[in-house]
mmCIF file of C-alpha atoms (C1' of nucleotides) in Angstrom:
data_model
loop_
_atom_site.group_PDB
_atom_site.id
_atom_site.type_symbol
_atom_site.label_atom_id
_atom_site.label_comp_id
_atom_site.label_asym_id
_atom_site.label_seq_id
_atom_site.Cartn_x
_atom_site.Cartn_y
_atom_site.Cartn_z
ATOM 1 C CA UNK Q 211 87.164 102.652 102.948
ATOM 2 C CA UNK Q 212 85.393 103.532 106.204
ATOM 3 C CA UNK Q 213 85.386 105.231 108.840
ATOM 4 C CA UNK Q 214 83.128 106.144 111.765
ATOM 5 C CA UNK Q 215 81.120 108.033 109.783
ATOM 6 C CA UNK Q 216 80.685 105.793 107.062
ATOM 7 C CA UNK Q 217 80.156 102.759 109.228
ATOM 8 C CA UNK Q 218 77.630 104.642 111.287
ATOM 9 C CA UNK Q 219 75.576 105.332 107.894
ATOM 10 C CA UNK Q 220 75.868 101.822 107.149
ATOM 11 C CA UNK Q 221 74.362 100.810 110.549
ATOM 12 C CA UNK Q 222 71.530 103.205 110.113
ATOM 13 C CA UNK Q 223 70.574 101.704 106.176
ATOM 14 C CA UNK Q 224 70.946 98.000 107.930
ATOM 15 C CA UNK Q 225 68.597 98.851 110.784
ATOM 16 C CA UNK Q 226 66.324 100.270 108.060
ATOM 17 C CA UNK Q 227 66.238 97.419 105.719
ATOM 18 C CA UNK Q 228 66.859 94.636 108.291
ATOM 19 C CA UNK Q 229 65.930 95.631 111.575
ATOM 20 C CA UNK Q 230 62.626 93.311 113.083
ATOM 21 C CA UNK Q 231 62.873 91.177 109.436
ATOM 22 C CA UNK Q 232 63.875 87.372 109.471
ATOM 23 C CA UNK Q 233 66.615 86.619 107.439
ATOM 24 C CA UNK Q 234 64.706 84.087 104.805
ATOM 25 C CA UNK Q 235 67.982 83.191 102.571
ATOM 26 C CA UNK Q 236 71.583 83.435 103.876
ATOM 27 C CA UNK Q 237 73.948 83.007 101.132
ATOM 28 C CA UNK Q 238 78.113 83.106 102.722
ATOM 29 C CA UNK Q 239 80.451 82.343 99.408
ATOM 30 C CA UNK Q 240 84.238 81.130 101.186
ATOM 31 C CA UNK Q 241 86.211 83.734 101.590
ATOM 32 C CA UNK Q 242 89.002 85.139 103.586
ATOM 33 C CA UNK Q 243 86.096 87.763 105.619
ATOM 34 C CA UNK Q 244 84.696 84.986 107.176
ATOM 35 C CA UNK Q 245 88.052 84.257 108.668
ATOM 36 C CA UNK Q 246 87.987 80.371 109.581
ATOM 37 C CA UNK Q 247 84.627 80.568 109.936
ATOM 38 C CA UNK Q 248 82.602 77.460 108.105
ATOM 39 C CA UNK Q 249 80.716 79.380 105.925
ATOM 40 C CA UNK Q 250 77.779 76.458 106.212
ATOM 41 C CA UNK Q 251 78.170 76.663 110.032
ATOM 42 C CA UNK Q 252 77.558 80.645 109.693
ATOM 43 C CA UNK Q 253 74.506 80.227 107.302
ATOM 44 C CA UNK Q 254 72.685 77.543 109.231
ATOM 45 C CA UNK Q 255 72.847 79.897 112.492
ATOM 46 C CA UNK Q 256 71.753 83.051 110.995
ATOM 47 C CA UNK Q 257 69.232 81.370 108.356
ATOM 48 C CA UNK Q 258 65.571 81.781 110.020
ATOM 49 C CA UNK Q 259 66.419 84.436 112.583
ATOM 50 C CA UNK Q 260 64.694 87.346 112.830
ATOM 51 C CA UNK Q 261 67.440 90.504 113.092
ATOM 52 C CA UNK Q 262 66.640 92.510 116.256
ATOM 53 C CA UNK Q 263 68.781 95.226 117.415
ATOM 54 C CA UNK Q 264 72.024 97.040 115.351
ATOM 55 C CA UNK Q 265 74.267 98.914 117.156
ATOM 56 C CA UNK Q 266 78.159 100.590 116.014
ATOM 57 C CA UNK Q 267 80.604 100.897 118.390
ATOM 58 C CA UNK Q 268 83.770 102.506 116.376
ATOM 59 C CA UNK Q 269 84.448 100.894 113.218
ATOM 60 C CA UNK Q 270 82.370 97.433 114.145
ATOM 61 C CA UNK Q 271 78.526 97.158 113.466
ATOM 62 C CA UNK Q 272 76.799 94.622 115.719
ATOM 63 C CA UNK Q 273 73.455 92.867 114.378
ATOM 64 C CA UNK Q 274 71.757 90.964 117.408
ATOM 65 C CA UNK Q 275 69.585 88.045 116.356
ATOM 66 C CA UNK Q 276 66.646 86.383 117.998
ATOM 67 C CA UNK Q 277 67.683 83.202 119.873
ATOM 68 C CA UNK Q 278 70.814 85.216 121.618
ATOM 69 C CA UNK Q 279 73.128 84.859 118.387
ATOM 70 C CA UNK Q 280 74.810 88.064 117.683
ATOM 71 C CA UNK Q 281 76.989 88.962 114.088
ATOM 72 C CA UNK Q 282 79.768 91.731 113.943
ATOM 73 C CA UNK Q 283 80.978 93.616 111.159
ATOM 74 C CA UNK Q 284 83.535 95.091 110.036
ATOM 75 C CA UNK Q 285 83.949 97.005 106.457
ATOM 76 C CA UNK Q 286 87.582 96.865 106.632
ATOM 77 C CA UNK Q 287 89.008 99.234 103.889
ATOM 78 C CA UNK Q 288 86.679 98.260 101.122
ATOM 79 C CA UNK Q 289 83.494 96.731 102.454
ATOM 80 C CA UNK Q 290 80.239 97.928 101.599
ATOM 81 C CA UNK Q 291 76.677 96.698 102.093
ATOM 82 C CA UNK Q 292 74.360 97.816 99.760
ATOM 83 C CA UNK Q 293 70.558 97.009 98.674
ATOM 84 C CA UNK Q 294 69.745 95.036 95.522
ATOM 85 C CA UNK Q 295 66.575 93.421 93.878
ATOM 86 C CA UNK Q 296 65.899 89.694 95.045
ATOM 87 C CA UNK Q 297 65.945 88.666 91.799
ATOM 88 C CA UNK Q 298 69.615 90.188 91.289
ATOM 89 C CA UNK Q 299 72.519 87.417 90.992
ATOM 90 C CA UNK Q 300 76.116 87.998 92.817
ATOM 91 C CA UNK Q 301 77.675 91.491 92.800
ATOM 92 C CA UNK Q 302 81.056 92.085 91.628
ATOM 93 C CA UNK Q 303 83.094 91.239 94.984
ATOM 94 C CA UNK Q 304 80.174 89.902 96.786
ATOM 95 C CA UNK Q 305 80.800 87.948 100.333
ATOM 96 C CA UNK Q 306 77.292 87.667 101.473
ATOM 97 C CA UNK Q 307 73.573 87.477 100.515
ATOM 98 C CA UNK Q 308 70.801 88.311 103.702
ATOM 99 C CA UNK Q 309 67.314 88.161 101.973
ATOM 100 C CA UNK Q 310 64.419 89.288 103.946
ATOM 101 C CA UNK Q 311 60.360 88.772 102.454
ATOM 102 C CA UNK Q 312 61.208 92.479 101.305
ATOM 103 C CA UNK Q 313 64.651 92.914 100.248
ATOM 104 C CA UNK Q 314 67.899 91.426 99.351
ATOM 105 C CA UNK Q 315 71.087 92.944 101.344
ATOM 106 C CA UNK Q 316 74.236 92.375 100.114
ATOM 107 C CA UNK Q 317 78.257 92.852 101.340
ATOM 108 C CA UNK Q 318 80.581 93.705 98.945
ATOM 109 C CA UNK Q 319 84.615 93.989 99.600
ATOM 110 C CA UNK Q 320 86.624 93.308 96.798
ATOM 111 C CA UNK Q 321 90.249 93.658 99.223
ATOM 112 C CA UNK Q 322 88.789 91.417 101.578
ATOM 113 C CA UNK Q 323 89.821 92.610 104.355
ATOM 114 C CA UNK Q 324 86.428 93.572 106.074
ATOM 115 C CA UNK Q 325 85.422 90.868 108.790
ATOM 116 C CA UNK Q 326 81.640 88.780 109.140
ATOM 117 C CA UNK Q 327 81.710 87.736 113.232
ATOM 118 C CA UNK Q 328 79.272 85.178 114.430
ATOM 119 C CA UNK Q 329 78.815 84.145 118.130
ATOM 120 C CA UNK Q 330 76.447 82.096 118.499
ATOM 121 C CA UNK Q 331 75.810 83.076 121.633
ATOM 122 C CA UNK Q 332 76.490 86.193 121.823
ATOM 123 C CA UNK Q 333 79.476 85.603 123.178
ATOM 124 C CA UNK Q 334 81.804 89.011 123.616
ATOM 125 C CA UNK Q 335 84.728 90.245 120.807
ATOM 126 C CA UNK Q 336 87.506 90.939 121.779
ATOM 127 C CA UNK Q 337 88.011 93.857 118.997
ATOM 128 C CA UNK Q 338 84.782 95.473 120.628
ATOM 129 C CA UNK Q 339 85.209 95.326 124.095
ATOM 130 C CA UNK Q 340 89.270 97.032 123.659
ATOM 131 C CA UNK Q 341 87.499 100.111 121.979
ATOM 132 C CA UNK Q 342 88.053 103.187 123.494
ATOM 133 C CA UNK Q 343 84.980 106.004 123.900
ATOM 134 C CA UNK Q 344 83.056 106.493 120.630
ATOM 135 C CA UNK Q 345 82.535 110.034 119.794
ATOM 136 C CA UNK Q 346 79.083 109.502 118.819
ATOM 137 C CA UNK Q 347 77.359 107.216 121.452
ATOM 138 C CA UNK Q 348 79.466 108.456 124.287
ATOM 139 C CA UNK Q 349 80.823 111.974 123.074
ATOM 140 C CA UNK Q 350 84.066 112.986 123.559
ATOM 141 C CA UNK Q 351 85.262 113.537 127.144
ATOM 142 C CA UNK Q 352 87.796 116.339 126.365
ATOM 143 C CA UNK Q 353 89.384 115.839 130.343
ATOM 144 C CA UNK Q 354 89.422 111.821 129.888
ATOM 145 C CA UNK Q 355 90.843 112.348 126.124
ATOM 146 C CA UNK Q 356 93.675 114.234 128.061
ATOM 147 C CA UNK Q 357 94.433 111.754 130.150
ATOM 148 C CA UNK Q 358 94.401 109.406 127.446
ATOM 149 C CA UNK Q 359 96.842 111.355 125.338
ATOM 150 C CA UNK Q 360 98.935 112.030 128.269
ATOM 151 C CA UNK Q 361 100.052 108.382 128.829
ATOM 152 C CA UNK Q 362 101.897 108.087 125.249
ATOM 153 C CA UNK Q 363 104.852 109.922 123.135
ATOM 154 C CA UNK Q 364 103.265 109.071 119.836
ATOM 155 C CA UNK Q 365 102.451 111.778 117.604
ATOM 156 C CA UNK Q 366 99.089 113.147 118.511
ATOM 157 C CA UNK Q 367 97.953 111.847 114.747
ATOM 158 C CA UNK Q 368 98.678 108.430 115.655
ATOM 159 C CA UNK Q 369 97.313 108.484 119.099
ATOM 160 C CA UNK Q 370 93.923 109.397 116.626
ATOM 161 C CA UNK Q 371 93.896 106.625 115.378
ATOM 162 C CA UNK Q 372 94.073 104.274 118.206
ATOM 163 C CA UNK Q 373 91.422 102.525 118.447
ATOM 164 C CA UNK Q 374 91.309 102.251 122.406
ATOM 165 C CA UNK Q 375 91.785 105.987 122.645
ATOM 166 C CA UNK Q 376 88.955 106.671 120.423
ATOM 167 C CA UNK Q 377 86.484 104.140 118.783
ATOM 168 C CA UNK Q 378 86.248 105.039 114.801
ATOM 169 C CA UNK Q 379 88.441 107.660 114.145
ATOM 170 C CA UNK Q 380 91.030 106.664 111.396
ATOM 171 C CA UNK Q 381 93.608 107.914 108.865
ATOM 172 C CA UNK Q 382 90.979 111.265 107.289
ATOM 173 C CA UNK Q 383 88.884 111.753 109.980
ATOM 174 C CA UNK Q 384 92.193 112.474 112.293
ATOM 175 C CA UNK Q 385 93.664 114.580 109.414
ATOM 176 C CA UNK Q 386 90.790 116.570 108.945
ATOM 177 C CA UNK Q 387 90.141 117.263 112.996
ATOM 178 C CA UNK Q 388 94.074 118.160 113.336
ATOM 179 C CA UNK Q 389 93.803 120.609 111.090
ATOM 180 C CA UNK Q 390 90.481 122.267 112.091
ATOM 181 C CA UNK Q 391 91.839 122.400 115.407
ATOM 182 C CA UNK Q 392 94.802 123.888 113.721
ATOM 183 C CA UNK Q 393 97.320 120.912 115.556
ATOM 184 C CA UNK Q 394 100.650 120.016 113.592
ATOM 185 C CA UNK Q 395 99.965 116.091 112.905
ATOM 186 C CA UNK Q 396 103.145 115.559 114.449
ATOM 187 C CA UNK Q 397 103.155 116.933 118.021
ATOM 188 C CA UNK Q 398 103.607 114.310 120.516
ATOM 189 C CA UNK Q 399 100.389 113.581 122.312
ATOM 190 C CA UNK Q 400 102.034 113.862 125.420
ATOM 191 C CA UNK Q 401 102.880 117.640 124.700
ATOM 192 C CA UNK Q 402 99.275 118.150 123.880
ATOM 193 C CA UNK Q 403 98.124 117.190 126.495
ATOM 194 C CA UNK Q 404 99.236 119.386 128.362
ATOM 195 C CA UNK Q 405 97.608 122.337 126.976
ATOM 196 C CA UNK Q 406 93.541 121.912 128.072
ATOM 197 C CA UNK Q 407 92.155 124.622 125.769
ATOM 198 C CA UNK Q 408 94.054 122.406 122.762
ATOM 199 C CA UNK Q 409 92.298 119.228 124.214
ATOM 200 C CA UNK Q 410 89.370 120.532 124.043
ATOM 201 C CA UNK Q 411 89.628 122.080 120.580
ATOM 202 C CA UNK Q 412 90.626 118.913 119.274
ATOM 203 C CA UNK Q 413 87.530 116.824 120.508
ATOM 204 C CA UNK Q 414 84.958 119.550 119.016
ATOM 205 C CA UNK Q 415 87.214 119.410 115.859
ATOM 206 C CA UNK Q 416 86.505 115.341 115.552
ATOM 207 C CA UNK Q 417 82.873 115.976 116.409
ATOM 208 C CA UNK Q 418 82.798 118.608 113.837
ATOM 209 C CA UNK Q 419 84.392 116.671 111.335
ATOM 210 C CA UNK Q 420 82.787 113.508 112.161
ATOM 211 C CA UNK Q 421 79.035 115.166 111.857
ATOM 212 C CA UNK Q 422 80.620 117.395 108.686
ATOM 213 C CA UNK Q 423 81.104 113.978 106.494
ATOM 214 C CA UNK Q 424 78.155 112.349 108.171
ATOM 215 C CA UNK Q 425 76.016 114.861 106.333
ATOM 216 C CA UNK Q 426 77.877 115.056 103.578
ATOM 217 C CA UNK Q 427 77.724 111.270 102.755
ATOM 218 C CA UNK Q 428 74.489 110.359 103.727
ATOM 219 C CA UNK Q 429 72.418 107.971 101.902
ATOM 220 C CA UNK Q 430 71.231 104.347 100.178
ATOM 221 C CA UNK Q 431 74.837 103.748 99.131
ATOM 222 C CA UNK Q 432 78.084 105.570 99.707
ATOM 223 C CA UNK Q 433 81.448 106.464 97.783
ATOM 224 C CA UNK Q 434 84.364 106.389 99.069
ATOM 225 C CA UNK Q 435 86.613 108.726 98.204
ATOM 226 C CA UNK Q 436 89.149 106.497 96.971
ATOM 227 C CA UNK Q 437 86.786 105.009 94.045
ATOM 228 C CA UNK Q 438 87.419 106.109 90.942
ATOM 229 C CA UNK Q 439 85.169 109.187 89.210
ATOM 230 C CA UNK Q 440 84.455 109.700 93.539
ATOM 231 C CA UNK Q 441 84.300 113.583 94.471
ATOM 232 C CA UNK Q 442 86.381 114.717 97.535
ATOM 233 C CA UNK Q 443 84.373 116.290 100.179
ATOM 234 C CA UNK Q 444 86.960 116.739 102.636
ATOM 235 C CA UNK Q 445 89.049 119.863 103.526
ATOM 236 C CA UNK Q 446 92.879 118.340 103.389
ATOM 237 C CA UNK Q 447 92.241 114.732 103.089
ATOM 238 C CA UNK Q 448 93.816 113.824 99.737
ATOM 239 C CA UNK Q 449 94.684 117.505 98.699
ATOM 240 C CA UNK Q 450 98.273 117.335 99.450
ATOM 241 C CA UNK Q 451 99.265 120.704 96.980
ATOM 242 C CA UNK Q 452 96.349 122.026 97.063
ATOM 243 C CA UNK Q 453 95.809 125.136 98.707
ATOM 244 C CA UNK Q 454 94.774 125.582 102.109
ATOM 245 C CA UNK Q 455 91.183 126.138 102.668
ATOM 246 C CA UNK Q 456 91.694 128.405 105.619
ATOM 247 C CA UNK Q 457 95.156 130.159 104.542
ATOM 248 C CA UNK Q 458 95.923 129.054 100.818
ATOM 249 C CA UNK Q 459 99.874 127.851 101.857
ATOM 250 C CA UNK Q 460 100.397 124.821 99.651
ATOM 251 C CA UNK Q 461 98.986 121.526 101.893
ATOM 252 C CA UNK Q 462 101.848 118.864 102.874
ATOM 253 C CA UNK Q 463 102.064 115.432 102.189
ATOM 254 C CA UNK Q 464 103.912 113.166 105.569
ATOM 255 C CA UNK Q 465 103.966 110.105 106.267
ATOM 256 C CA UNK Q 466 103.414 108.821 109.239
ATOM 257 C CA UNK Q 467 103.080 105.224 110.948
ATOM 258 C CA UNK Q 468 103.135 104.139 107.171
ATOM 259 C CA UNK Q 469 100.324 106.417 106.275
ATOM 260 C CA UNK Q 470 100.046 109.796 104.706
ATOM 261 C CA UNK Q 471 98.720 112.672 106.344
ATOM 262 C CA UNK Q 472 98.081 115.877 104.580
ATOM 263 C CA UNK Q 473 98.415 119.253 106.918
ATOM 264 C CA UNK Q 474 98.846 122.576 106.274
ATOM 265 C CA UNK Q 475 102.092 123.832 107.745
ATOM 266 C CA UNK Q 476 101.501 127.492 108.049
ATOM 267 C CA UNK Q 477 98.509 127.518 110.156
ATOM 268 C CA UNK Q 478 98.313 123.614 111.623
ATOM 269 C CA UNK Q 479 101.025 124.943 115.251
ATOM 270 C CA UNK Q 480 103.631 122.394 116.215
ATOM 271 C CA UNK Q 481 103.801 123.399 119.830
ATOM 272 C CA UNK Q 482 101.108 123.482 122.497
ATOM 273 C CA UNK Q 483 101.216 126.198 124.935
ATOM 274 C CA UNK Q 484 102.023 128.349 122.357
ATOM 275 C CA UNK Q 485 99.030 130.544 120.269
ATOM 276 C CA UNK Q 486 99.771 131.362 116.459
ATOM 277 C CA UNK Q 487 100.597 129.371 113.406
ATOM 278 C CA UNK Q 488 100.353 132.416 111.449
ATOM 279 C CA UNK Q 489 96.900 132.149 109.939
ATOM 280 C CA UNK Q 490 94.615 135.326 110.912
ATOM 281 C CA UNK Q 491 91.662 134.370 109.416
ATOM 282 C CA UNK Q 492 88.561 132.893 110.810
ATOM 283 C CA UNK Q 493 85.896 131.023 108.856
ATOM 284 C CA UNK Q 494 83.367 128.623 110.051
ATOM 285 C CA UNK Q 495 83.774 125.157 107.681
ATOM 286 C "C1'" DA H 285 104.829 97.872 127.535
ATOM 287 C "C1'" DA H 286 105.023 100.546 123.748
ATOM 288 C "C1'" DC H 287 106.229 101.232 119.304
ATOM 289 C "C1'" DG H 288 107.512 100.612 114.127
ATOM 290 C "C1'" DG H 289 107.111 97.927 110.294
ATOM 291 C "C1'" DA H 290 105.505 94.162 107.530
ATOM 292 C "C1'" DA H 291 101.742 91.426 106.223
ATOM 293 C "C1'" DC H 292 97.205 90.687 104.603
ATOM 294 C "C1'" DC H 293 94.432 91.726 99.427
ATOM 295 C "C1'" DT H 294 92.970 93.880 94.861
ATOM 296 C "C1'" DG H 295 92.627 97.559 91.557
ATOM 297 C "C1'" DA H 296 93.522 102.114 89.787
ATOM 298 C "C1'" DA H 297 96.644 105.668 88.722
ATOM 299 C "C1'" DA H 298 101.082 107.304 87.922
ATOM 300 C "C1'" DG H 299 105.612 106.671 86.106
ATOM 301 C "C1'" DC H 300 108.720 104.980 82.582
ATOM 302 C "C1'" DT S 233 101.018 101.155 74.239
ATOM 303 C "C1'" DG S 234 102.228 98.233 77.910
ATOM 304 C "C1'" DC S 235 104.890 97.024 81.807
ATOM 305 C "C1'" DT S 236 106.233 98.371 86.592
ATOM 306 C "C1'" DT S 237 105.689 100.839 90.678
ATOM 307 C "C1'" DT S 238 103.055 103.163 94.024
ATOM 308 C "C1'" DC S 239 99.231 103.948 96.669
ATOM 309 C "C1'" DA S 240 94.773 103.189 99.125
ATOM 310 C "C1'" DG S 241 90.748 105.577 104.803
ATOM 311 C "C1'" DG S 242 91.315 98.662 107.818
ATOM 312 C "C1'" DT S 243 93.567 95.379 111.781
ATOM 313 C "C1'" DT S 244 97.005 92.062 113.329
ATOM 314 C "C1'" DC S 245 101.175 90.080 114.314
ATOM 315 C "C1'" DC S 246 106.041 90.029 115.178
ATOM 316 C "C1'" DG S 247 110.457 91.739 116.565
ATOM 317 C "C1'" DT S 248 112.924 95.317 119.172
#
DNA sequence: AACGGAACCTGAAAGC
DNA sequence: TGCTTTCAGGTTCCGT
């Protein structure tokens, strides 16, 4: 279930298997990620072209194709692509099949609610042109973030996960910044935004936590942490009772906008403008 | 216009 | 043991 970081590795192993290779077998079962899409229509444009450029922007990967077609992605909560053998059949939960001379590339999302994009030519989406700045391939402007944040009375956890306020940050990534900048989840972003220093804690805190898991999860083919026998790499993320990893208190479980967010409430402060949250220590993560 | 909640799916874990 | 409930990191749509 991704996330910036996770889609950004997946961009990186699709440029690496795919990138300047024609696609020499398209294979697009029905199913609900091609979203109305005629699955023939899809294979017939993409069969024979050679994959040029792949780009992320947020959550969406965009593959351009020679001939001006261009194909977006998006992993939804469970989608995956991964490398297998040519001579492999279907994967469990397999959507689609891109076969190169080399290698066989395939997308897997058994909860179907990850998305395969075509426009033939290259026409814009929609999804990707609403995104907000990207933390990675713009960084994080900490004065335009305040002005961002200023404009709404959400809670400064669900202004995260806006997509227009900032491309790819979701459900753990804005748990685990909030609580290295030591922010109570449920401050209204309004509030926050008035206190600059806070601002710009928070944005290093989502670079640091964004670059923290990007490390951490590197590689061929990821985990996510919701899969069973998966390890847990992050600090609160899924630790609600758990001790702190800064301060020990007991981590809290809320929910919020229908999802959970785990904080710690000793040292996460509910007020801006206001130092403290109780928590003297210090310790790099 | 902005916000909250339900809907969209399947599978695993927890609860009874 | 087996059935039921809850939960899961995504977006979108609908009603207020």
């Amino acid at each position: 279930m991704p996330e910036l970081p996770e889609v950004e590795i997946a961009t990186r192993n699709l440029r690496s298997w795919l990138a300047g290779e024609r696609l020499t077998r398209v294979e697009l079962p029905s199913s609900r990620v091609l979203r109305g899409v005629a699955p023939e229509a899809l294979s017939k444009l993409l069969a024979g072209k050679r994959v040029e450029t792949l780009e992320r922007r947020g959550k969406w990967i965009r593959l351009a194709l020679s001939g001006g077609a261009v194909l977006h992605s998006h992993l939804g909560m469970t989608g995956k692509w991964v490398l297998r053998d040519r001579s492999d059949g279907p994967q469990k939960y397999e959507r689609a099949r891109f076969d190169t001379r080399r290698r066989s590339v395939r997308y897997l999302d058994p909860r179907l609610f990850g998305r395969l994009l075509a426009s033939p030519h290259g026409e814009p989406l929609a999804a990707w042109d609403a995104l907000g700045p990207d933390p990675l391939v713009d960084g994080i402007d900490a004065r335009v973030l305040g002005a961002t944040l200023a404009r709404t009375r959400r809670s400064i956890k669900e202004a995260l996960m806006d997509q227009s306020v900032l491309a790819g940050v979701g459900n753990i990534q804005a748990a685990e910044a909030l609580w290295r900048a030591r922010i109570h989840p449920q401050l209204a972003a309004d509030r926050l935004a008035r206190d600059p220093a806070a601002v710009r804690s928070l944005a290093r805190a989502i670079l640091a936590s964004i670059e923290f898991t990007l490390r951490d999860e590197a590689g061929p083919e990821i985990t996510y942490v919701e899969e069973p026998g998966a390890r847990n790499p992050f600090k609160v993320y899924g630790r609600a009772g758990e001790p702190c990893p800064r301060c020990s208190a007991s981590l809290k479980r809320i929910v919020q906008g229908g999802r959970s967010t785990v904080f710690c409430a000793r040292c996460q402060r509910r007020s801006a403008l206001t130092s403290g949250g109780g928590c003297a220590t210090r310790r790099r993560t």
